Coordinates of C-alpha atoms in Angstrom, one line a residue:
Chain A
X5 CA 17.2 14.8 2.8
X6 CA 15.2 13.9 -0.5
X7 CA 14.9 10.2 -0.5
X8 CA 12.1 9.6 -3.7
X9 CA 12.7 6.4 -5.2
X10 CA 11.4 4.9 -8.7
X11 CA 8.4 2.4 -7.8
X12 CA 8.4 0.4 -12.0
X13 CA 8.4 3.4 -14.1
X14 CA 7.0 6.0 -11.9
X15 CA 8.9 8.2 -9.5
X16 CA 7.4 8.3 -5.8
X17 CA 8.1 9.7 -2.3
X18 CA 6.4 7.8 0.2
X19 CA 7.6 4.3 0.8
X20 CA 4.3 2.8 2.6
X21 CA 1.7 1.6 0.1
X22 CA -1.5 0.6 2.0
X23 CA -4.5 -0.8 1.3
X24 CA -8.1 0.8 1.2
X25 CA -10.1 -2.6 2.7
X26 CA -11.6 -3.3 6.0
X27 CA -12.2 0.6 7.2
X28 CA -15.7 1.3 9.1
X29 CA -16.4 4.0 6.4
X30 CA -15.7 6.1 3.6
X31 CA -14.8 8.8 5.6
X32 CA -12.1 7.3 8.1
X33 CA -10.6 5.2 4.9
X34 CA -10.2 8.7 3.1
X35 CA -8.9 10.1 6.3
X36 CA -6.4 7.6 6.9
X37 CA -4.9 7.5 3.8
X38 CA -4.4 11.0 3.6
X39 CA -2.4 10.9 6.9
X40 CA -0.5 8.0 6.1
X41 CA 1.0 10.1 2.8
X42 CA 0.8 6.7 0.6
X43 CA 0.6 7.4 -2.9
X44 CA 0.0 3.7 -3.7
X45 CA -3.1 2.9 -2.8
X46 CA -4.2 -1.3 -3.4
X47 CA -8.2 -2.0 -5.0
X48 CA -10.0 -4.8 -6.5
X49 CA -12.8 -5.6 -8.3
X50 CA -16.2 -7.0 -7.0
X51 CA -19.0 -8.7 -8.9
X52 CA -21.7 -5.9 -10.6
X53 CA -25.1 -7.3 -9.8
X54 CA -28.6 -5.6 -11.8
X55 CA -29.3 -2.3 -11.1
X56 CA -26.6 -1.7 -8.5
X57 CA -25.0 1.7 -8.8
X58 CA -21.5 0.9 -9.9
X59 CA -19.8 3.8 -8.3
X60 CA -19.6 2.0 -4.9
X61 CA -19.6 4.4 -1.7
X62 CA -15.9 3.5 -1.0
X63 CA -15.0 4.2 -5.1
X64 CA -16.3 7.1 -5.4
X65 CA -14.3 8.5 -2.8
X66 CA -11.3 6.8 -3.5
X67 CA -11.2 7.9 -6.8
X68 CA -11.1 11.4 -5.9
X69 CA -7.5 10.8 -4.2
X70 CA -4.6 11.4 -6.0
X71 CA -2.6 8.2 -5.5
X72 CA -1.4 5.7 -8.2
X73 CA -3.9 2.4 -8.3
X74 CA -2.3 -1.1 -7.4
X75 CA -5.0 -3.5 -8.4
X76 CA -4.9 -7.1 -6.5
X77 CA -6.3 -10.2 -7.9
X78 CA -7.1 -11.2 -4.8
X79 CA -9.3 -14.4 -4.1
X80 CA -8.1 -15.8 -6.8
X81 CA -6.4 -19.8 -6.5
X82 CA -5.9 -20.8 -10.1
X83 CA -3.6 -19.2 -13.2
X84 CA -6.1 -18.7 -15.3
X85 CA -8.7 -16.2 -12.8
X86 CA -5.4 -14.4 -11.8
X87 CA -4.6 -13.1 -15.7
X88 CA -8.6 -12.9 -16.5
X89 CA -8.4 -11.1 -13.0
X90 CA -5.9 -9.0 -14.3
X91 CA -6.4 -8.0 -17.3
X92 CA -10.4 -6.8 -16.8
X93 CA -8.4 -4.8 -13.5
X94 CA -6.3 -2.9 -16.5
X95 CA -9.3 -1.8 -18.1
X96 CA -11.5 -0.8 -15.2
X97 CA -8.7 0.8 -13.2
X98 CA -6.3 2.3 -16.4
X99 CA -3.2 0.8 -14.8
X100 CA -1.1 -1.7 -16.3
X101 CA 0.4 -2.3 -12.5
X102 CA -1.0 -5.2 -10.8
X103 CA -0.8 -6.8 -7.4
X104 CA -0.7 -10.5 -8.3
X105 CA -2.0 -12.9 -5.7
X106 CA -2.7 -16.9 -6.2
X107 CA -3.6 -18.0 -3.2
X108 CA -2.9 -22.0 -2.6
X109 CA -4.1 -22.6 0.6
X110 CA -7.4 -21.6 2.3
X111 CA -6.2 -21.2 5.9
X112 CA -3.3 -19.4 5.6
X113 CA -3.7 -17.6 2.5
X114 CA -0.7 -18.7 1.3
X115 CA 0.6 -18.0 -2.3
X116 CA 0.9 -20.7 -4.7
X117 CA 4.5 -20.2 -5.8
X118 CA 4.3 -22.8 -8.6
X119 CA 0.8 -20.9 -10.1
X120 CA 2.4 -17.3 -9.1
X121 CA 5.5 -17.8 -11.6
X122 CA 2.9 -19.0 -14.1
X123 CA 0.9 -16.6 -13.8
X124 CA 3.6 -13.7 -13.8
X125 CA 5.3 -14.9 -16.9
X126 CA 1.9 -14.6 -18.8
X127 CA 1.1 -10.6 -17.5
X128 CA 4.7 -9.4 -18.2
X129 CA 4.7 -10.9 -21.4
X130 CA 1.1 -9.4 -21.6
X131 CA 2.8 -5.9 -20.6
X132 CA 1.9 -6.1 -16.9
X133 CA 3.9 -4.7 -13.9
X134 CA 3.8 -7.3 -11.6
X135 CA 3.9 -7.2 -8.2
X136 CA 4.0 -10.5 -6.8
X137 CA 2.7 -11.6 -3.4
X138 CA 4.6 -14.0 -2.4
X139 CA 6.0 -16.0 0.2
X140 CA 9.7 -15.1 1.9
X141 CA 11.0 -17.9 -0.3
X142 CA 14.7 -17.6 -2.3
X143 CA 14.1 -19.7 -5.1
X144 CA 10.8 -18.6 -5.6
X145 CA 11.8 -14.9 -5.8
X146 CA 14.9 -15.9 -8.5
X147 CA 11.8 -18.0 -10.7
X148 CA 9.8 -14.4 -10.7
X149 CA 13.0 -12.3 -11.4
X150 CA 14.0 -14.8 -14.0
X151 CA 10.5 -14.5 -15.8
X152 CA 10.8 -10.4 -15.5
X153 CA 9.8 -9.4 -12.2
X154 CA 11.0 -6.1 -11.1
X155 CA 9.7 -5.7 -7.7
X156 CA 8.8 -8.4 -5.0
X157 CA 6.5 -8.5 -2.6
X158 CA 7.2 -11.0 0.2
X159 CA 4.8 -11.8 3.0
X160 CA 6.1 -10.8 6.4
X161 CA 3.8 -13.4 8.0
X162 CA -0.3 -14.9 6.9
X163 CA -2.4 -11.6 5.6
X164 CA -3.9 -9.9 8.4
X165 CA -2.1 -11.7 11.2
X166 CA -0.4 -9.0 12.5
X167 CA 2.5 -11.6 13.3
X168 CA 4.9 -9.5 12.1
X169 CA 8.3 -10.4 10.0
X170 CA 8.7 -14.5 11.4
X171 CA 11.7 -14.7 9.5
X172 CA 13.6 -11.7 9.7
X173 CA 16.8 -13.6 8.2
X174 CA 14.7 -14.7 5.1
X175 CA 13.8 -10.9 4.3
X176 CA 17.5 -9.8 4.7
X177 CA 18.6 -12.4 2.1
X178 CA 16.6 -11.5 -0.3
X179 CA 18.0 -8.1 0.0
X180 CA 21.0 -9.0 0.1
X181 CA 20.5 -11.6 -3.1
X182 CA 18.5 -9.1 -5.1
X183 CA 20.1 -5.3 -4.7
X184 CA 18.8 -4.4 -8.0
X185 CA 15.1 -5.7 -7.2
X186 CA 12.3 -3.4 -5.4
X187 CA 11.6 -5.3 -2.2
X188 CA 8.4 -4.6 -0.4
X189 CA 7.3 -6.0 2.8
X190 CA 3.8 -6.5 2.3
X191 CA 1.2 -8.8 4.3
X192 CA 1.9 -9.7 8.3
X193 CA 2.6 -6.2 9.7
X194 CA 1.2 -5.2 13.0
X195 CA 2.7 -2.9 14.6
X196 CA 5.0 0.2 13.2
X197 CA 7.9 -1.5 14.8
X198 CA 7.1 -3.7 12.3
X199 CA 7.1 -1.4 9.4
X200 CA 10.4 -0.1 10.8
X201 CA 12.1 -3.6 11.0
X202 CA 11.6 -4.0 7.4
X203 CA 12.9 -0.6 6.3
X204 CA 16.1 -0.8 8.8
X205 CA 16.7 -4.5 6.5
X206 CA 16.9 -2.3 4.0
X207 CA 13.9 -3.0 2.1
X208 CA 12.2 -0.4 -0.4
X209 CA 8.6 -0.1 1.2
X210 CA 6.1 -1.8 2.8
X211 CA 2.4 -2.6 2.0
X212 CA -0.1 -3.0 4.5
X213 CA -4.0 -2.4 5.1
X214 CA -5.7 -4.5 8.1
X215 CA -3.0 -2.4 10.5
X216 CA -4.3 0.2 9.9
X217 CA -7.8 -0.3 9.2
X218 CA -8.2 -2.4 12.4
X219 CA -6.8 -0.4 14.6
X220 CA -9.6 1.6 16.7
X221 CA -7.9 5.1 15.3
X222 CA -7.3 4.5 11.6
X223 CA -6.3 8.0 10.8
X224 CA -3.7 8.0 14.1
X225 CA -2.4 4.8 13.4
X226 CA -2.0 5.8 9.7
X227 CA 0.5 8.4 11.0
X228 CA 2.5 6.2 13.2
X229 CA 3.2 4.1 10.1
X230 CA 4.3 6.8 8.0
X231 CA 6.6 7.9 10.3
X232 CA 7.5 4.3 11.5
X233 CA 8.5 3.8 7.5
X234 CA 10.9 7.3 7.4
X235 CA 12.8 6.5 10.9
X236 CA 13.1 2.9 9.7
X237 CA 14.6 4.0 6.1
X238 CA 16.5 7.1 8.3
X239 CA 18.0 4.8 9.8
X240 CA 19.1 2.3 7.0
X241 CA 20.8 4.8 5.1
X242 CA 22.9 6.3 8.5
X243 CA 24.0 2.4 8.7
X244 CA 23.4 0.7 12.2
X245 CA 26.4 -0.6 14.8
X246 CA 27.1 -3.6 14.6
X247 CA 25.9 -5.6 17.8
X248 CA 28.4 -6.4 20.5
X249 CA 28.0 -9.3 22.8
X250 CA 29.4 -7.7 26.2
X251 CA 28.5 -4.3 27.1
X252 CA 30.6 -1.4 25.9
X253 CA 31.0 1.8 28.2
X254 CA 29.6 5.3 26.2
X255 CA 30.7 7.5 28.5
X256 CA 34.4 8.1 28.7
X257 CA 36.6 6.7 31.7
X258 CA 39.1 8.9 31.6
X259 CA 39.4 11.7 34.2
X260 CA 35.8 10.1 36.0
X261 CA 36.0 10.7 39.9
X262 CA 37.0 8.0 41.9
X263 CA 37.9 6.2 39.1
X264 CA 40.5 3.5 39.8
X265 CA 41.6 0.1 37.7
X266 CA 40.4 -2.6 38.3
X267 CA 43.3 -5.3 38.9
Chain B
X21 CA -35.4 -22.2 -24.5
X22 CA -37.4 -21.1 -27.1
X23 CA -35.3 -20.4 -30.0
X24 CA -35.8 -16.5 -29.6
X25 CA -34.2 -16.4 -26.0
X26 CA -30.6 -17.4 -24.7
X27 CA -29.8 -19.0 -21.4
X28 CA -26.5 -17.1 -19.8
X29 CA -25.3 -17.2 -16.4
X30 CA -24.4 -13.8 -15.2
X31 CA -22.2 -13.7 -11.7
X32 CA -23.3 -17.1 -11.4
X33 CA -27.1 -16.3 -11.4
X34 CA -29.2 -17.4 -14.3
X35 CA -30.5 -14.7 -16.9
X36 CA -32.4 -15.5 -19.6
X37 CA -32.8 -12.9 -22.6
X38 CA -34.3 -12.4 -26.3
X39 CA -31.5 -13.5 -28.6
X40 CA -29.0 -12.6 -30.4
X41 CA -27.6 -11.0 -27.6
X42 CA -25.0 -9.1 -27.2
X43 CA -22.7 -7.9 -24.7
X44 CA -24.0 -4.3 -25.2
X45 CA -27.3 -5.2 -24.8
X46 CA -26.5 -7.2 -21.7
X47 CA -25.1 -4.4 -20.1
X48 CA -27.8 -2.0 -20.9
X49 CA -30.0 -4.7 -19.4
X50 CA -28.4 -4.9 -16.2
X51 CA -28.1 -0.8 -16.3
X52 CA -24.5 -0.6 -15.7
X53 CA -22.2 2.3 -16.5
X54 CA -19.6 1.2 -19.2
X55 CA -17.4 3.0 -18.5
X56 CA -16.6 1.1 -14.7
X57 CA -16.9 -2.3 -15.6
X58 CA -15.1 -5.1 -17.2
X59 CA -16.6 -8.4 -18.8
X60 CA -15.6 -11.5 -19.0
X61 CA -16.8 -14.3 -20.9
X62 CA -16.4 -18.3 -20.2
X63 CA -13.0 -17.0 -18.3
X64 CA -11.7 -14.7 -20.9
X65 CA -11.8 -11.4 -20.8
X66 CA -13.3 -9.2 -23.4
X67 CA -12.4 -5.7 -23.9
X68 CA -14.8 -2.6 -24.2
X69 CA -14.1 -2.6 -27.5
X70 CA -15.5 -6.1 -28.9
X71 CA -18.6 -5.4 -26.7
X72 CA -20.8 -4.6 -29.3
X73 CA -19.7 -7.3 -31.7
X74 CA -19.9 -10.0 -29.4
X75 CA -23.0 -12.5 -29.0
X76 CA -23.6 -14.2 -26.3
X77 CA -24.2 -18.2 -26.6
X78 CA -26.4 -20.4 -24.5
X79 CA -24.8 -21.7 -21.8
X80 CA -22.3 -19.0 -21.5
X81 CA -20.6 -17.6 -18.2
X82 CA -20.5 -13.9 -17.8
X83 CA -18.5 -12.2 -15.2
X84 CA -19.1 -8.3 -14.7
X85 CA -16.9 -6.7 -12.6
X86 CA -16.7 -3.0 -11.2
X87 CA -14.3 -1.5 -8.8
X88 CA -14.2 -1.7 -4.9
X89 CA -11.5 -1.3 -1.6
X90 CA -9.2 -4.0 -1.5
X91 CA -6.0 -4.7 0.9

């Protein structure tokens, strides 16, 4: 069963994105992405100091895979970084896609919504695909769709918790709100359960990096998640039972031995 | 500052070069590769193409930026 989907303007297969931070080399980050079958791959941008060779260890092998670039802005807490951010990312990486973070707060590294929307409306206007990081917030994600958003990227739970989805309910409505929107899970996963939860609500991929990366088997655990991701989607598309609140017997009663009514 | 020098901050440490200067000649100074970095200038960026016609004035903040992992 062919189940590609159309990321923006491009057509892709695998629905997990991941990120190419936090691995303990080159090798193992080349490794793992390779297994997990991404072809969405997250970068930034770093300060050039004298004399440093530009083409970083961890560049120059990532620029070798074949994967479509999703620059973040990451670090970045006011508007006006975020689009500088941005647009410098569109001529270093050749991408007008962008991962759009504005952080508002320190501790949990959660989005601004108020500066995200800002800063949105100025990229697509600018020619930008934006993917916002944002919180799991309703209103917020109707401001971004009304100022041209195509895809949204809610958190699951605080970058790199591992937490999980906290509010399963708030993912599922914005599915259900936004049919016609791209909806990926990013931020918060731990586990492949967790990547599966989020596929089964029936959203269109999920983003993730420290899960992998963290995990003492990067290239393994890169695995899990990709096949995590297709049994979750597998699964959406068959539909799931609804819950009962009593038990239901599978096996048939009729003709079982000793079998008698119960009065 | 002499008047043949101009006081920038680059990446937020202080540089201090023979003026006019531009961006193309800032670059070549701090021997990056054009082609993987971006510039900008007092919080705007500045594309490859206006390197070369753009001089730097005292006081100026200068981001350069190449590419790296991110999550």
């Amino acid at each position: 069963m062919t189940d590609s989907w159309r990321l923006a303007d491009t057509q892709v297969s695998s629905r997990l994105m991941i990120g190419s931070a936090l691995y303990p080399s080159p090798e193992v980050m080349q490794s793992a992405i390779e297994a997990s079958g991404a072809e969405v791959v997250t970068v930034s941008l770093r300060r050039q100091t004298a004399g440093q060779n530009t083409d970083s260890s961890y560049w120059s092998w990532l620029k070798q895979l074949p994967v479509h670039w999703l620059p973040n802005t990451a670090g970045c807490y006011g508007v006006r970084e975020a689009v500088t951010t941005a647009q410098m990312a569109r001529e270093v990486f050749g991408t007008h896609w962008l991962k759009l973070e504005v952080i508002g707060d320190e501790q949990t590294l959660q989005p601004d919504p108020f500066g995200l929307v800002e800063a949105a409306d100025i990229l697509i206007r600018d020619g930008f695909e934006v993917f916002p990081y944002m919180t799991d917030d309703l209103v917020l994600a109707q401001r971004l769709v009304d100022v041209g958003c195509r895809i949204l990227m809610p958190w699951a739970s605080p970058i790199g918790s591992g937490q999980g989805i906290r509010h399963p309910q708030n993912i599922m409505l914005l599915r259900e709100r936004f049919p016609q929107v791209q909806l990926i899970v990013d931020a918060g996963l731990g586990r492949p359960s967790d990547a599966t939860e989020a596929m089964e609500f029936g959203c269109d991929g999920v983003l993730l990096n420290s899960a992998i990366a963290l995990s003492p088997d990067p290239t393994r655990m890169a695995g899990a998640f990709e096949q995590a991701v297709s049994a979750g989607r597998l699964g959406y598309r068959a539909g799931i039972m609804p819950q009962r609140q009593w038990a239901s017997a599978s096996t048939p009663t009729i003709g079982t031995p000793f079998w008698h009514q119960v009065p | 500052m002499s008047d043949s020098t101009v006081s920038i901050v680059v990446n937020n440490a202080p540089v201090r070069l023979k003026a006019p200067l531009r961006l193309t000649e800032l670059l070549k100074h701090m021997a990056c590769d054009d082609q993987s970095v971006a510039v900008a200038v007092n919080l705007d960026f500045v594309p490859r193409s206006r390197w070369a016609n753009h001089f730097l004035q005292p006081g100026d903040q200068v981001e350069i930026v190449a590419p790296m992992q991110g999550g």
